[in-house]
mmCIF file of C-alpha atoms and ligand atoms in Angstrom:
data_model
loop_
_atom_site.group_PDB
_atom_site.id
_atom_site.type_symbol
_atom_site.label_atom_id
_atom_site.label_comp_id
_atom_site.label_asym_id
_atom_site.label_seq_id
_atom_site.Cartn_x
_atom_site.Cartn_y
_atom_site.Cartn_z
ATOM 1 C CA MET O 19 -31.934 -42.085 -9.130
ATOM 2 C CA CYS O 20 -28.777 -42.640 -11.178
ATOM 3 C CA ILE O 21 -27.786 -40.323 -14.004
ATOM 4 C CA HIS O 22 -28.638 -42.958 -16.615
ATOM 5 C CA LEU O 23 -32.281 -43.367 -15.640
ATOM 6 C CA LYS O 24 -32.809 -39.827 -14.363
ATOM 7 C CA PRO O 25 -34.150 -38.544 -17.714
ATOM 8 C CA LEU O 26 -36.871 -41.207 -17.592
ATOM 9 C CA GLU O 27 -37.782 -40.293 -14.023
ATOM 10 C CA ASN O 28 -38.031 -36.631 -15.011
ATOM 11 C CA TYR O 29 -40.166 -37.547 -18.006
ATOM 12 C CA LEU O 30 -42.625 -39.547 -15.898
ATOM 13 C CA GLN O 31 -42.897 -36.648 -13.469
ATOM 14 C CA THR O 32 -43.663 -34.219 -16.285
ATOM 15 C CA GLN O 33 -46.382 -36.656 -17.423
ATOM 16 C CA GLY O 34 -47.955 -36.308 -13.986
ATOM 17 C CA ILE O 35 -47.417 -39.946 -13.030
ATOM 18 C CA ALA O 36 -47.482 -40.515 -9.279
ATOM 19 C CA GLU O 37 -44.620 -42.298 -7.577
ATOM 20 C CA THR O 38 -45.968 -45.171 -5.494
ATOM 21 C CA TYR O 39 -42.777 -46.391 -3.854
ATOM 22 C CA ARG O 40 -39.072 -45.624 -3.740
ATOM 23 C CA GLY O 41 -36.337 -47.588 -2.031
ATOM 24 C CA GLN O 42 -34.561 -50.911 -1.798
ATOM 25 C CA VAL O 43 -37.077 -53.579 -2.701
ATOM 26 C CA TRP O 44 -34.808 -56.543 -3.187
ATOM 27 C CA SER O 45 -32.264 -57.619 -0.614
ATOM 28 C CA LYS O 46 -29.312 -57.513 -2.995
ATOM 29 C CA ASN O 47 -28.385 -56.015 -6.350
ATOM 30 C CA CYS O 48 -30.642 -53.119 -5.727
ATOM 31 C CA ARG O 49 -29.876 -49.547 -4.792
ATOM 32 C CA GLU O 50 -32.868 -47.352 -5.511
ATOM 33 C CA TRP O 51 -35.972 -48.605 -7.287
ATOM 34 C CA ILE O 52 -38.833 -46.259 -8.046
ATOM 35 C CA TYR O 53 -42.327 -47.507 -8.786
ATOM 36 C CA PHE O 54 -44.671 -45.396 -10.846
ATOM 37 C CA ASP O 55 -48.426 -45.612 -11.034
ATOM 38 C CA ALA O 56 -48.503 -46.412 -14.745
ATOM 39 C CA VAL O 57 -47.710 -49.142 -17.239
ATOM 40 C CA LEU O 58 -44.343 -48.613 -18.877
ATOM 41 C CA ASN O 59 -43.486 -49.874 -22.336
ATOM 42 C CA PRO O 60 -39.778 -50.552 -21.748
ATOM 43 C CA GLN O 61 -38.855 -51.290 -25.356
ATOM 44 C CA GLU O 62 -40.345 -48.023 -26.605
ATOM 45 C CA LEU O 63 -38.803 -46.067 -23.737
ATOM 46 C CA LYS O 64 -35.359 -47.560 -24.398
ATOM 47 C CA GLU O 65 -35.538 -46.205 -27.920
ATOM 48 C CA LYS O 66 -37.026 -42.881 -26.920
ATOM 49 C CA PHE O 67 -34.217 -42.175 -24.448
ATOM 50 C CA ASP O 68 -31.548 -43.868 -26.534
ATOM 51 C CA PHE O 69 -30.580 -46.184 -23.682
ATOM 52 C CA ASP O 70 -27.776 -48.634 -24.430
ATOM 53 C CA ASP O 71 -27.378 -52.235 -23.219
ATOM 54 C CA THR O 72 -26.533 -51.188 -19.666
ATOM 55 C CA ILE O 73 -30.260 -50.494 -19.267
ATOM 56 C CA LYS O 74 -32.087 -53.822 -19.174
ATOM 57 C CA ILE O 75 -35.767 -54.608 -19.376
ATOM 58 C CA HIS O 76 -37.041 -56.122 -16.136
ATOM 59 C CA ASP O 77 -40.121 -58.233 -16.753
ATOM 60 C CA TYR O 78 -41.264 -60.063 -13.662
ATOM 61 C CA GLU O 79 -44.533 -61.850 -13.170
ATOM 62 C CA ASP O 80 -45.546 -63.336 -9.849
ATOM 63 C CA ILE O 81 -49.124 -63.701 -8.697
ATOM 64 C CA LYS O 82 -48.215 -63.730 -5.009
ATOM 65 C CA VAL O 83 -45.703 -60.916 -4.547
ATOM 66 C CA GLY O 84 -46.884 -58.896 -7.517
ATOM 67 C CA SER O 85 -45.728 -58.314 -11.050
ATOM 68 C CA GLU O 86 -43.722 -55.481 -12.483
ATOM 69 C CA LEU O 87 -42.314 -54.295 -15.769
ATOM 70 C CA GLY O 88 -39.696 -51.597 -16.178
ATOM 71 C CA LEU O 89 -36.054 -50.752 -16.757
ATOM 72 C CA VAL O 90 -32.982 -51.502 -14.628
ATOM 73 C CA CYS O 91 -29.558 -49.848 -14.867
ATOM 74 C CA ILE O 92 -27.083 -52.715 -14.438
ATOM 75 C CA ILE O 93 -24.207 -50.339 -13.650
ATOM 76 C CA CYS O 94 -25.914 -48.618 -10.716
ATOM 77 C CA ASN O 95 -28.600 -51.176 -9.743
ATOM 78 C CA ASP O 96 -31.240 -48.504 -9.942
ATOM 79 C CA ALA O 97 -34.555 -49.109 -11.623
ATOM 80 C CA ILE O 98 -37.792 -47.530 -12.729
ATOM 81 C CA MET O 99 -40.806 -49.829 -12.598
ATOM 82 C CA GLY O 100 -44.422 -49.734 -13.513
ATOM 83 C CA ALA O 101 -47.361 -52.073 -13.163
ATOM 84 C CA HIS O 102 -47.139 -55.229 -15.240
ATOM 85 C CA PRO O 103 -49.519 -55.106 -18.222
ATOM 86 C CA ASN O 104 -50.735 -58.627 -17.395
ATOM 87 C CA SER O 105 -51.577 -57.796 -13.791
ATOM 88 C CA SER O 106 -54.824 -56.458 -12.391
ATOM 89 C CA TYR O 107 -52.948 -53.349 -11.216
ATOM 90 C CA ALA O 108 -52.517 -52.332 -14.835
ATOM 91 C CA GLU O 109 -56.242 -51.729 -15.272
ATOM 92 C CA ASN O 110 -57.076 -48.108 -16.061
ATOM 93 C CA LYS O 111 -53.410 -47.099 -15.790
ATOM 94 C CA LYS O 112 -51.861 -44.716 -18.226
ATOM 95 C CA ILE O 113 -49.462 -46.429 -20.662
ATOM 96 C CA ILE O 114 -46.130 -44.670 -21.071
ATOM 97 C CA GLU O 115 -44.198 -45.307 -24.263
HETATM 98 ZN ZN1 LIG T 1 -27.113 -45.975 -13.814
#
């Protein structure tokens, strides 16, 4: 994970959130994406970690391939994702904000 998003990764680990997947999920524009077994509130987390505009909110909803909500570093193409709050995967998940 890149230095910009590393503090968030460390934080999720200290919260005991399991990592469900790590790797290149998209063919391009993607270096390392980590998926956590939780629902992330990206706006709150941006403020908490004082992220600037190089960290973008990624809000993707797709019924077929699955939905996700998290933060992407546009400098490094790394990202930290959680379950999308509107998806069935979000049920009973811890909300991180
Ligand atoms: Zn970065």
